[in-house]
């Protein structure tokens, strides 16, 4: 190659050729050739002592003369480099003088004389050229050129010439294959096989367009398999082409090329690793975004029911909790998972909103739900949140129970207070139950003296309070229960008298009869019976209910009234006036029912038989007006036609008889 020292040329670039026998010893750096003189040569010979060659048609060289043949320069088939032409240099031995001549050589397809001629410089027929050397002894014929060297091997793909393939170079094939595996077709570039290089570039560019930027889906597996197959095919093809290709680069480049090709494999490997990392990041980001979307959907379920009743929202609340639990436990290291604790705090706040607004009864269901979340959500994820609900729940149970003390509710006060005592026996709100029930009882008992209140409703509340105190045995409300029982007794009597005053005579009679039955040892039992009798009479004769029977009978003289039963049925006689009472007469066995027409005839007189015939009863009555009601046995209180009212006036100093009989007929 141009610019290289001819002495460094390798044998394969410039094979050594034996041109003939020398007649003198040759120096290591020179090749010698013995030349005989002859005519017709246009060149001369240079003597060893610095003589000059002739330019005529003959030569005066002695048979024993010698000349130097310069070391071979670039092979005639190698292309000139750096844009120059092959140069020829001749140097004389330093001991015999020196002369140099450089100039262009005529390209030849075969073997020719070395540049500069044989001997000293002499001009040729054309500028910059030298005459051909004379024939040497031992060659075939005078003027016959030496035989040409063997033809160089062909370049192979990308080379500048054809011919038979050169010798196999396996390392070179490996080099080209590795360079093609770099994804850039560098093996084809080295071979100057531009079509192959362009295909590699196009395939790599297409892959980059598909792969970049990296996303969660990545490159389809088919594309990767196809690209890998293409790279292997390019490597195999490059190895095939590079096995016998003639590559023109120096020994240093040859030594470094293969390691460099191996190093270049780091480019696709590093790119694959970098893309894998980017793809993993993209997948991770997609996962994070999907988890955040799930978290946002759960948040929407919670906020969508703000202000609504818990019962209508519980289903969506549970769904949101399931998402929170999954995100917080299975994806706790994700961005969404790390937000779950804050979301649980917000969830507790949203669900417990009724408690914050002091709607204690409404807060019971959501607070119980929050306390029981350990069955729905991981305990470690919940932390201390369920325990934080205990005090609000105890407070709500107490307030809701206290609210139930003021009236009917479902469940009743004992339900709330009982649950409070069972769940939180040591709570300060549990300790407040006893005084709360006691105060409620006393408040209602005190209201029984107020005529403006509904004593019957108050009595029912006292009954409920008595039940509450009786059921809360763990709270030891025995004294409160006794106080409530006394309040109920007082309330029943107050209710009956109020009903009588409101002309609700049927209810008043039932209330007072029940009172007398339930509390026979009460000081007011007799008075209650009187009110019940008067209410029954007043139900048939409203005038009898103008005023409540007195609690105590008046003093003074009493008149006798004898009452006889002239009827075949048993009869009750109820009376009310200054005193109130009731007598019962047995049936009369020999008596009959009178026809109504008969009773209006002159001379009709019941109980006209022997006095001993008729069942009798005697009562002592103070003077005054009395209302009487007859009730036949078995007839029932409200059965029409079986009762009869009458009115009697008792005056002082008289005795009275009263005969009771039964009539029948059309009117």
XYZ file of C-alpha atoms in Angstrom:
667
model
C 0.000 0.000 0.000
C 1.201 3.522 -0.715
C 3.021 5.103 2.169
C 4.214 1.831 3.683
C 7.799 0.766 3.899
C 8.430 -1.777 1.121
C 10.441 -3.846 3.562
C 7.253 -4.330 5.685
C 5.204 -5.852 2.913
C 3.798 -9.252 3.818
C 4.439 -12.280 1.654
C 0.789 -12.594 0.770
C 0.705 -9.030 -0.527
C 3.935 -9.298 -2.523
C 5.057 -12.877 -2.949
C 8.749 -13.463 -3.246
C 9.705 -14.578 -6.729
C 12.997 -16.207 -7.729
C 14.045 -14.316 -10.781
C 17.277 -16.238 -11.501
C 20.634 -17.143 -10.105
C 22.863 -14.490 -8.742
C 26.595 -14.532 -9.311
C 27.583 -12.866 -6.149
C 26.546 -12.830 -2.585
C 23.309 -10.939 -1.978
C 22.758 -8.690 0.967
C 19.768 -9.373 3.139
C 18.014 -6.236 2.088
C 18.766 -6.544 -1.624
C 17.909 -8.968 -4.332
C 20.752 -9.510 -6.866
C 20.561 -10.536 -10.420
C 23.472 -11.204 -12.858
C 22.997 -9.591 -16.193
C 24.890 -10.251 -19.438
C 25.516 -7.564 -21.932
C 23.617 -7.549 -25.095
C 22.497 -5.231 -27.784
C 19.245 -3.583 -28.365
C 18.604 -2.667 -24.760
C 17.586 0.848 -24.064
C 18.700 0.874 -20.503
C 22.071 0.743 -18.855
C 23.489 -0.777 -15.798
C 24.681 0.801 -12.685
C 28.019 -0.368 -11.411
C 28.726 -1.160 -7.843
C 31.141 1.713 -7.610
C 28.665 4.291 -8.768
C 29.074 4.131 -12.542
C 26.386 5.381 -14.786
C 24.420 3.509 -17.366
C 24.466 4.206 -20.993
C 21.668 5.424 -23.069
C 22.580 3.979 -26.413
C 21.782 0.762 -28.084
C 24.404 -1.412 -26.286
C 25.821 -1.894 -22.861
C 29.292 -2.162 -21.476
C 28.314 -4.088 -18.358
C 30.615 -6.880 -17.484
C 29.309 -10.364 -17.100
C 30.115 -10.201 -13.469
C 28.423 -6.874 -12.815
C 25.444 -6.693 -10.448
C 22.586 -4.364 -9.687
C 20.150 -3.850 -6.787
C 16.516 -4.766 -7.071
C 14.519 -2.645 -4.633
C 12.291 -4.391 -2.173
C 8.903 -4.953 -3.631
C 6.482 -2.108 -3.265
C 2.737 -2.285 -3.375
C 1.332 -5.135 -5.372
C 0.270 -4.027 -8.825
C -3.322 -5.195 -8.098
C -3.705 -3.105 -4.998
C -5.486 0.138 -5.519
C -3.587 3.305 -4.713
C -4.635 5.025 -1.515
C -5.183 8.622 -0.493
C -5.856 9.523 -4.100
C -2.213 9.086 -5.231
C -0.532 6.670 -7.653
C 2.063 4.076 -6.956
C 5.465 5.643 -6.512
C 8.870 4.133 -7.445
C 11.997 4.816 -5.433
C 15.585 3.807 -6.113
C 18.354 4.236 -3.621
C 22.034 3.565 -4.137
C 24.214 2.020 -1.552
C 25.682 4.607 0.746
C 29.169 3.284 -0.022
C 28.874 3.799 -3.775
C 27.062 7.075 -4.004
C 23.422 7.843 -4.061
C 20.840 8.834 -6.505
C 17.101 8.764 -6.317
C 14.361 9.156 -8.787
C 10.623 9.075 -8.166
C 7.820 9.160 -10.578
C 4.631 7.499 -11.665
C 4.597 4.003 -12.942
C 2.591 2.641 -15.765
C -0.188 0.392 -14.468
C 0.214 -3.163 -15.591
C -1.990 -6.166 -15.263
C 0.916 -8.586 -14.948
C 4.378 -8.628 -13.482
C 6.724 -5.823 -14.580
C 10.056 -4.309 -13.686
C 10.314 -2.708 -10.340
C 9.763 0.984 -10.249
C 12.848 2.942 -11.031
C 14.414 0.348 -13.398
C 17.536 -1.665 -12.848
C 20.415 0.520 -11.978
C 20.671 4.268 -11.823
C 17.977 6.558 -12.915
C 17.605 6.979 -16.620
C 14.864 8.685 -18.509
C 12.440 6.604 -20.419
C 10.706 7.336 -23.631
C 8.006 9.244 -21.733
C 8.287 11.722 -18.932
C 8.220 10.102 -15.520
C 8.888 6.598 -16.930
C 11.937 4.386 -17.167
C 13.008 1.935 -19.824
C 12.440 -1.763 -19.367
C 15.466 -3.655 -18.041
C 17.557 -5.784 -20.381
C 17.115 -9.484 -20.383
C 19.010 -11.355 -17.770
C 21.124 -14.395 -18.364
C 19.271 -17.618 -17.881
C 15.906 -16.334 -19.006
C 14.267 -17.649 -22.084
C 15.412 -15.688 -25.029
C 16.926 -12.323 -25.469
C 14.475 -9.539 -24.583
C 12.016 -11.873 -22.945
C 10.425 -10.516 -19.739
C 10.393 -12.587 -16.570
C 7.295 -14.675 -15.940
C 4.511 -12.806 -14.127
C 3.589 -13.747 -10.545
C 0.351 -15.643 -9.876
C -2.881 -13.571 -10.021
C -4.122 -12.239 -6.669
C -7.327 -13.622 -5.201
C -10.596 -11.888 -5.902
C -11.869 -9.270 -3.492
C -15.200 -10.880 -2.919
C -18.372 -8.873 -2.291
C -17.761 -5.227 -2.475
C -14.353 -5.673 -4.017
C -13.047 -4.129 -7.199
C -12.260 -7.194 -9.160
C -13.403 -10.706 -9.903
C -11.585 -13.940 -10.261
C -11.384 -17.132 -8.272
C -12.141 -16.911 -4.512
C -9.237 -16.377 -2.109
C -8.165 -18.498 0.779
C -10.654 -19.083 3.667
C -10.312 -16.781 6.704
C -12.588 -18.104 9.536
C -11.744 -15.309 11.970
C -12.651 -12.793 9.331
C -15.993 -14.545 8.831
C -16.615 -14.411 12.581
C -15.697 -10.712 12.558
C -18.225 -9.878 9.846
C -20.930 -11.996 11.553
C -20.387 -10.269 14.898
C -20.483 -6.852 13.292
C -23.803 -7.706 11.663
C -25.129 -8.805 15.043
C -24.566 -5.246 16.268
C -27.926 -4.391 14.641
C -26.282 -1.747 12.437
C -25.070 -3.942 9.562
C -21.442 -2.992 10.206
C -20.292 -6.304 8.714
C -21.908 -5.381 5.435
C -20.363 -1.930 5.662
C -16.926 -3.543 6.034
C -17.620 -5.680 2.979
C -19.066 -2.639 1.162
C -22.249 -4.628 0.629
C -24.528 -1.621 0.846
C -27.801 -3.369 0.060
C -27.354 -5.680 3.027
C -26.344 -2.775 5.242
C -29.410 -0.800 4.137
C -31.674 -3.754 4.979
C -30.140 -3.966 8.466
C -30.619 -0.250 8.977
C -34.232 -0.425 7.808
C -35.032 -3.401 10.063
C -33.462 -1.727 13.098
C -35.242 1.566 12.375
C -38.573 -0.245 12.025
C -37.990 -2.001 15.349
C -37.142 1.287 17.042
C -40.298 2.899 15.656
C -42.368 0.066 17.070
C -40.564 -0.143 20.380
C -40.014 3.510 21.290
C -41.147 5.073 23.403
C -41.492 2.026 25.625
C -45.027 1.402 26.852
C -46.695 -1.168 29.024
C -47.688 -3.377 26.063
C -44.115 -3.607 24.770
C -43.171 -4.972 21.369
C -45.260 -7.859 20.015
C -43.487 -11.156 20.480
C -43.779 -11.954 16.792
C -41.870 -8.791 15.912
C -39.051 -9.677 18.304
C -38.839 -13.218 16.967
C -38.795 -11.915 13.393
C -36.116 -9.353 14.145
C -33.994 -11.926 15.950
C -34.297 -14.284 12.979
C -33.320 -11.441 10.662
C -30.192 -10.675 12.737
C -29.174 -14.322 12.707
C -29.707 -14.478 8.970
C -27.641 -11.299 8.497
C -24.867 -12.731 10.677
C -24.849 -16.005 8.722
C -24.853 -14.205 5.411
C -22.073 -11.870 6.583
C -19.991 -14.848 7.704
C -20.481 -16.484 4.325
C -19.480 -13.376 2.439
C -16.580 -12.521 4.711
C -15.010 -15.990 4.726
C -12.990 -15.424 1.515
C -13.337 -11.668 1.050
C -10.171 -9.619 0.520
C -10.191 -6.825 3.104
C -7.563 -4.105 2.824
C -6.448 -3.023 6.273
C -3.244 -3.291 8.211
C -2.061 -5.807 10.736
C -2.886 -3.531 13.700
C -6.468 -3.146 12.539
C -6.684 -6.883 11.979
C -5.622 -7.549 15.549
C -8.170 -5.081 16.992
C -11.107 -5.746 14.675
C -12.370 -8.958 16.272
C -12.258 -7.681 19.884
C -13.899 -4.487 18.709
C -16.694 -6.482 17.062
C -17.258 -8.341 20.309
C -17.351 -5.037 22.186
C -19.885 -3.677 19.703
C -22.253 -6.466 20.724
C -22.698 -4.471 23.920
C -24.725 -1.955 21.912
C -27.685 -4.265 21.129
C -27.360 -6.021 24.473
C -27.256 -2.706 26.310
C -30.137 -1.431 24.232
C -32.148 -4.530 25.028
C -31.384 -4.136 28.710
C -32.253 -0.429 28.633
C -35.471 -1.144 26.736
C -36.319 -3.913 29.170
C -35.861 -1.492 32.047
C -37.948 1.154 30.265
C -40.602 -1.441 29.463
C -40.632 -2.565 33.084
C -40.971 1.059 34.180
C -43.824 1.552 31.720
C -45.559 -1.566 32.955
C -45.071 -0.475 36.526
C -46.445 2.975 35.754
C -49.433 1.423 34.017
C -49.995 -0.787 37.067
C -49.722 2.192 39.363
C -52.220 4.167 37.286
C -54.642 1.235 37.221
C -54.435 0.925 41.004
C -54.943 4.666 41.411
C -58.012 4.406 39.182
C -59.408 1.679 41.428
C -58.751 3.850 44.450
C -60.540 6.788 42.834
C -63.547 4.576 42.018
C -63.750 3.442 45.641
C -63.536 7.064 46.800
C -66.409 7.936 44.470
C -68.575 5.228 46.050
C -68.008 6.780 49.464
C -68.568 10.408 48.492
C -71.616 9.613 46.350
C -73.710 8.826 49.439
C -72.817 11.825 51.515
C -75.823 12.840 53.613
C -77.821 9.697 52.778
C -79.125 7.154 55.259
C -76.629 4.451 56.079
C -79.008 1.601 55.277
C -79.357 2.804 51.675
C -75.586 3.308 51.279
C -74.182 0.278 53.074
C -73.805 -1.816 49.906
C -71.551 0.722 48.193
C -69.662 1.321 51.422
C -68.820 -2.377 51.609
C -67.639 -2.376 47.981
C -65.369 0.580 48.680
C -63.966 -1.208 51.737
C -63.192 -4.298 49.687
C -61.175 -2.152 47.277
C -59.366 -0.418 50.126
C -58.544 -3.755 51.716
C -57.208 -5.240 48.476
C -55.145 -2.165 47.649
C -53.789 -1.831 51.161
C -52.810 -5.479 51.615
C -51.959 -6.917 48.191
C -50.633 -3.660 46.732
C -49.444 -1.890 49.846
C -46.167 -0.808 48.206
C -47.964 0.958 45.359
C -48.832 4.624 45.298
C -52.491 3.732 45.678
C -51.748 1.341 48.529
C -49.851 4.009 50.417
C -52.901 6.278 50.167
C -55.272 3.706 51.678
C -54.674 4.746 55.322
C -55.750 8.295 54.492
C -58.761 6.951 52.619
C -59.750 4.847 55.622
C -59.602 7.944 57.809
C -61.855 9.737 55.322
C -64.148 6.697 55.215
C -64.560 6.695 58.996
C -65.279 10.393 58.959
C -67.865 10.112 56.176
C -69.707 7.154 57.694
C -69.699 8.645 61.202
C -71.095 11.968 59.990
C -74.441 11.523 61.863
C -72.561 11.326 65.150
C -70.704 14.536 64.338
C -74.083 16.211 63.749
C -75.393 14.809 67.112
C -77.972 12.567 65.459
C -77.220 9.852 67.968
C -79.900 7.324 67.087
C -79.129 7.705 63.389
C -75.425 7.255 64.158
C -75.874 3.858 65.827
C -75.938 1.741 62.651
C -72.915 3.366 60.952
C -70.908 3.366 64.182
C -71.600 -0.326 64.736
C -70.536 -0.887 61.141
C -67.260 0.940 61.728
C -66.595 -0.967 64.927
C -67.114 -4.289 63.168
C -64.831 -3.582 60.207
C -62.277 -6.069 61.536
C -64.388 -8.768 59.888
C -64.176 -7.012 56.506
C -60.761 -5.324 56.444
C -57.305 -6.493 57.485
C -56.728 -5.760 61.175
C -53.208 -4.449 60.617
C -54.518 -2.101 57.959
C -57.261 -0.796 60.256
C -54.924 -0.271 63.173
C -56.577 1.505 66.107
C -59.471 2.912 64.112
C -62.147 0.436 65.353
C -61.152 1.150 68.956
C -61.595 4.841 68.303
C -65.273 4.238 67.525
C -66.056 2.742 70.940
C -66.564 5.994 72.814
C -68.797 7.563 70.108
C -70.819 4.341 69.987
C -71.214 4.239 73.783
C -72.212 7.894 73.752
C -74.754 7.314 70.990
C -76.242 4.288 72.757
C -76.696 6.312 75.917
C -78.183 9.347 74.171
C -80.494 7.241 72.055
C -81.592 5.281 75.139
C -82.171 8.490 77.047
C -84.211 9.770 74.116
C -86.298 6.594 74.251
C -87.037 7.321 77.919
C -89.103 10.256 76.760
C -91.497 8.190 74.691
C -92.093 5.098 72.662
C -89.258 4.013 70.380
C -88.031 0.902 68.742
C -86.010 -0.533 70.233
C -87.026 0.765 73.634
C -84.697 2.385 76.102
C -83.867 -0.925 77.719
C -82.614 -2.155 74.343
C -80.118 0.692 73.996
C -79.141 0.706 77.653
C -78.811 -3.070 77.716
C -76.533 -3.035 74.684
C -74.510 -0.253 76.263
C -74.090 -2.246 79.483
C -73.090 -5.385 77.585
C -70.615 -3.751 75.172
C -69.110 -1.116 77.428
C -69.722 -2.050 81.072
C -66.950 0.240 82.284
C -67.899 3.233 80.177
C -68.820 6.468 81.966
C -71.948 6.514 79.828
C -73.015 3.193 81.353
C -72.733 4.728 84.811
C -75.137 7.469 83.741
C -77.958 5.035 82.955
C -79.225 4.568 86.528
C -79.689 8.257 87.341
C -81.167 8.840 83.891
C -83.880 6.185 84.390
C -84.598 7.365 87.932
C -84.982 10.982 86.829
C -87.279 9.934 84.008
C -89.511 8.059 86.449
C -89.717 10.937 88.877
C -90.448 13.421 86.134
C -93.417 11.412 84.923
C -94.786 10.741 88.383
C -94.685 14.445 89.112
C -96.608 15.210 85.925
C -99.570 13.062 87.073
C -100.720 15.945 89.257
C -100.877 18.285 86.287
C -104.324 18.214 84.790
C -103.066 19.389 81.451
C -100.992 16.280 80.760
C -102.206 13.045 79.291
C -102.097 10.847 82.348
C -102.815 7.724 80.376
C -99.781 8.322 78.091
C -97.678 9.130 81.106
C -98.760 5.889 82.692
C -97.639 3.951 79.616
C -94.255 5.678 79.783
C -93.969 4.716 83.414
C -94.749 1.121 82.517
C -91.942 1.259 79.909
C -89.563 2.730 82.466
C -90.515 0.004 84.913
C -89.724 -2.606 82.256
C -86.428 -0.876 81.502
C -85.402 -0.824 85.131
C -86.484 -4.410 85.596
C -84.520 -5.668 82.550
C -81.269 -3.901 83.399
C -80.405 -6.239 86.231
C -76.669 -5.829 85.710
C -77.047 -2.135 86.471
C -78.837 -2.819 89.790
C -81.890 -0.627 89.190
C -84.088 -2.343 91.800
C -84.925 0.863 93.648
C -85.699 2.659 90.430
C -87.919 -0.226 89.397
C -89.898 -0.001 92.689
C -90.298 3.722 92.247
C -91.522 3.208 88.701
C -94.054 0.630 89.900
C -95.539 3.091 92.389
C -95.676 5.614 89.596
C -97.598 3.180 87.382
C -100.150 2.569 90.155
C -100.684 6.247 90.599
C -100.796 6.739 86.839
C -103.501 4.149 86.287
C -105.827 5.821 88.785
C -105.074 9.235 87.336
C -105.741 7.883 83.863
C -109.134 6.467 84.927
C -110.275 9.641 86.568
C -109.131 11.672 83.574
C -111.056 9.390 81.241
C -114.166 9.760 83.423
C -113.799 13.532 83.372
C -113.442 13.428 79.594
C -116.730 11.386 79.418
C -114.778 8.345 78.135
C -116.951 6.214 80.424
C -116.275 2.846 78.840
C -112.497 3.349 79.066
C -112.786 4.773 82.542
C -114.786 1.757 83.739
C -112.226 -0.664 82.265
C -109.282 1.289 83.691
C -110.727 1.469 87.183
C -111.804 -2.145 87.238
C -108.252 -3.148 86.262
C -106.818 -0.880 88.921
C -109.019 -2.405 91.628
C -108.049 -5.870 90.427
C -104.285 -5.186 90.154
C -103.996 -3.245 93.387
C -106.635 -4.629 95.781
C -104.620 -3.492 98.779
C -104.379 0.077 97.560
C -106.058 2.810 99.567
C -107.737 3.915 96.370
C -109.075 0.505 95.379
C -112.576 1.190 96.785
C -112.730 4.564 95.141
C -111.636 3.028 91.853
C -114.515 0.528 92.061
C -116.969 3.359 92.706
C -115.707 5.235 89.669
C -115.993 2.089 87.552
C -119.653 1.624 88.655
C -120.492 5.240 88.049
C -118.826 5.070 84.619
C -120.980 2.089 83.647
C -124.135 3.906 84.705
C -123.003 7.118 83.002
C -122.360 5.193 79.800
C -126.138 4.519 79.698
C -127.237 7.657 81.509
C -124.765 10.498 80.857
C -126.279 12.571 83.612
C -124.778 10.105 86.082
C -121.311 11.169 84.935
C -121.614 14.835 85.650
C -119.280 14.483 88.567
C -116.879 11.941 89.903
C -118.152 9.801 92.801
C -116.680 10.969 96.072
C -113.721 9.097 97.508
C -115.422 8.909 100.889
C -119.115 8.421 101.751
C -120.848 11.399 103.390
C -121.958 11.235 107.014
C -125.437 11.734 108.373
C -128.612 9.693 108.439
C -129.172 6.917 105.974
C -132.427 5.636 104.635
C -133.253 2.010 104.002
C -134.025 0.722 100.535
C -135.182 -2.865 100.077
C -134.721 -4.195 96.554
C -136.553 -7.350 95.374
C -136.072 -9.418 92.176
C -139.354 -10.354 90.454
C -137.688 -12.011 87.468
C -136.475 -15.493 86.547
C -132.902 -14.162 85.853
C -130.115 -12.964 88.088
C -129.774 -9.221 88.121
C -127.116 -6.626 89.085
C -128.251 -3.272 90.355
C -125.697 -0.438 90.095
C -126.378 2.864 91.752
C -124.506 6.114 92.151
C -125.271 9.335 93.930
C -124.037 10.509 97.288
C -122.713 6.980 97.538
C -122.033 4.453 94.812
C -122.401 0.720 94.924
C -123.611 -2.488 93.370
C -125.840 -5.365 94.579
C -126.567 -8.724 92.954
C -129.942 -10.521 93.297
C -130.562 -14.204 92.674
C -133.208 -15.247 90.158
C -136.776 -15.729 91.325
C -137.828 -19.310 90.735
C -141.574 -18.760 90.646
C -141.453 -15.446 88.803
C -142.090 -14.846 85.135
C -141.345 -12.287 82.485
C -144.172 -9.827 82.074
C -145.735 -8.822 78.825
C -145.128 -5.186 78.050
C -148.810 -4.480 77.485
C -149.574 -5.948 80.843
C -147.296 -3.535 82.636
C -149.252 -0.509 81.409
C -152.643 -1.720 82.608
C -154.229 -0.171 85.645
C -153.628 -2.142 88.768
C -150.342 -3.763 87.585
C -148.167 -4.269 90.657
C -144.971 -6.393 90.573
C -143.706 -8.225 93.640
C -147.333 -8.597 94.805
C -146.913 -12.107 96.127
C -145.586 -13.236 99.436
C -142.580 -11.194 100.413
C -140.520 -14.267 101.065
C -140.976 -15.334 97.495
C -138.678 -12.701 96.051
C -134.864 -12.484 96.510
C -134.140 -9.256 98.380
C -131.235 -6.910 99.219
C -131.223 -3.987 101.644
C -128.982 -0.937 101.274
C -128.544 2.127 103.474
C -128.436 5.274 101.431
C -127.804 8.876 102.433
C -130.367 11.324 101.238
C -129.882 12.448 97.674
C -130.581 11.672 94.042
C -129.417 8.309 92.722
C -129.033 6.876 89.236
C -129.660 3.138 88.951
C -128.754 0.587 86.262
C -130.131 -2.951 86.089
C -127.963 -5.541 84.359
C -129.342 -9.024 83.787
C -126.862 -11.806 84.439
C -125.142 -13.101 81.321
C -126.481 -10.264 79.236
C -123.225 -8.365 78.939
C -122.623 -4.771 79.663
C -123.379 -3.310 76.247
C -126.082 -5.618 75.005
C -129.139 -3.562 74.026
C -132.405 -4.474 75.758
C -130.699 -6.241 78.653
C -130.124 -3.099 80.723
C -132.415 -0.558 82.212
C -131.714 2.741 83.893
C -133.805 4.518 86.437
C -133.611 7.388 88.834
C -134.510 7.561 92.517
C -134.576 10.318 95.098
C -133.912 9.422 98.678
C -135.260 11.800 101.309
C -134.555 11.787 104.986
C -137.035 9.961 107.317
C -138.340 7.546 104.665
C -137.743 3.935 103.817
C -137.937 2.660 100.252
C -138.643 -0.520 98.347
C -137.699 -1.273 94.793
C -139.023 -4.224 92.766
C -137.058 -5.332 89.723
C -138.846 -7.249 86.931
C -138.442 -8.068 83.238
C -140.844 -7.294 80.385
C -141.211 -8.509 76.836
C -143.306 -7.462 73.891
C -143.387 -5.187 70.878
C -142.444 -2.045 72.713
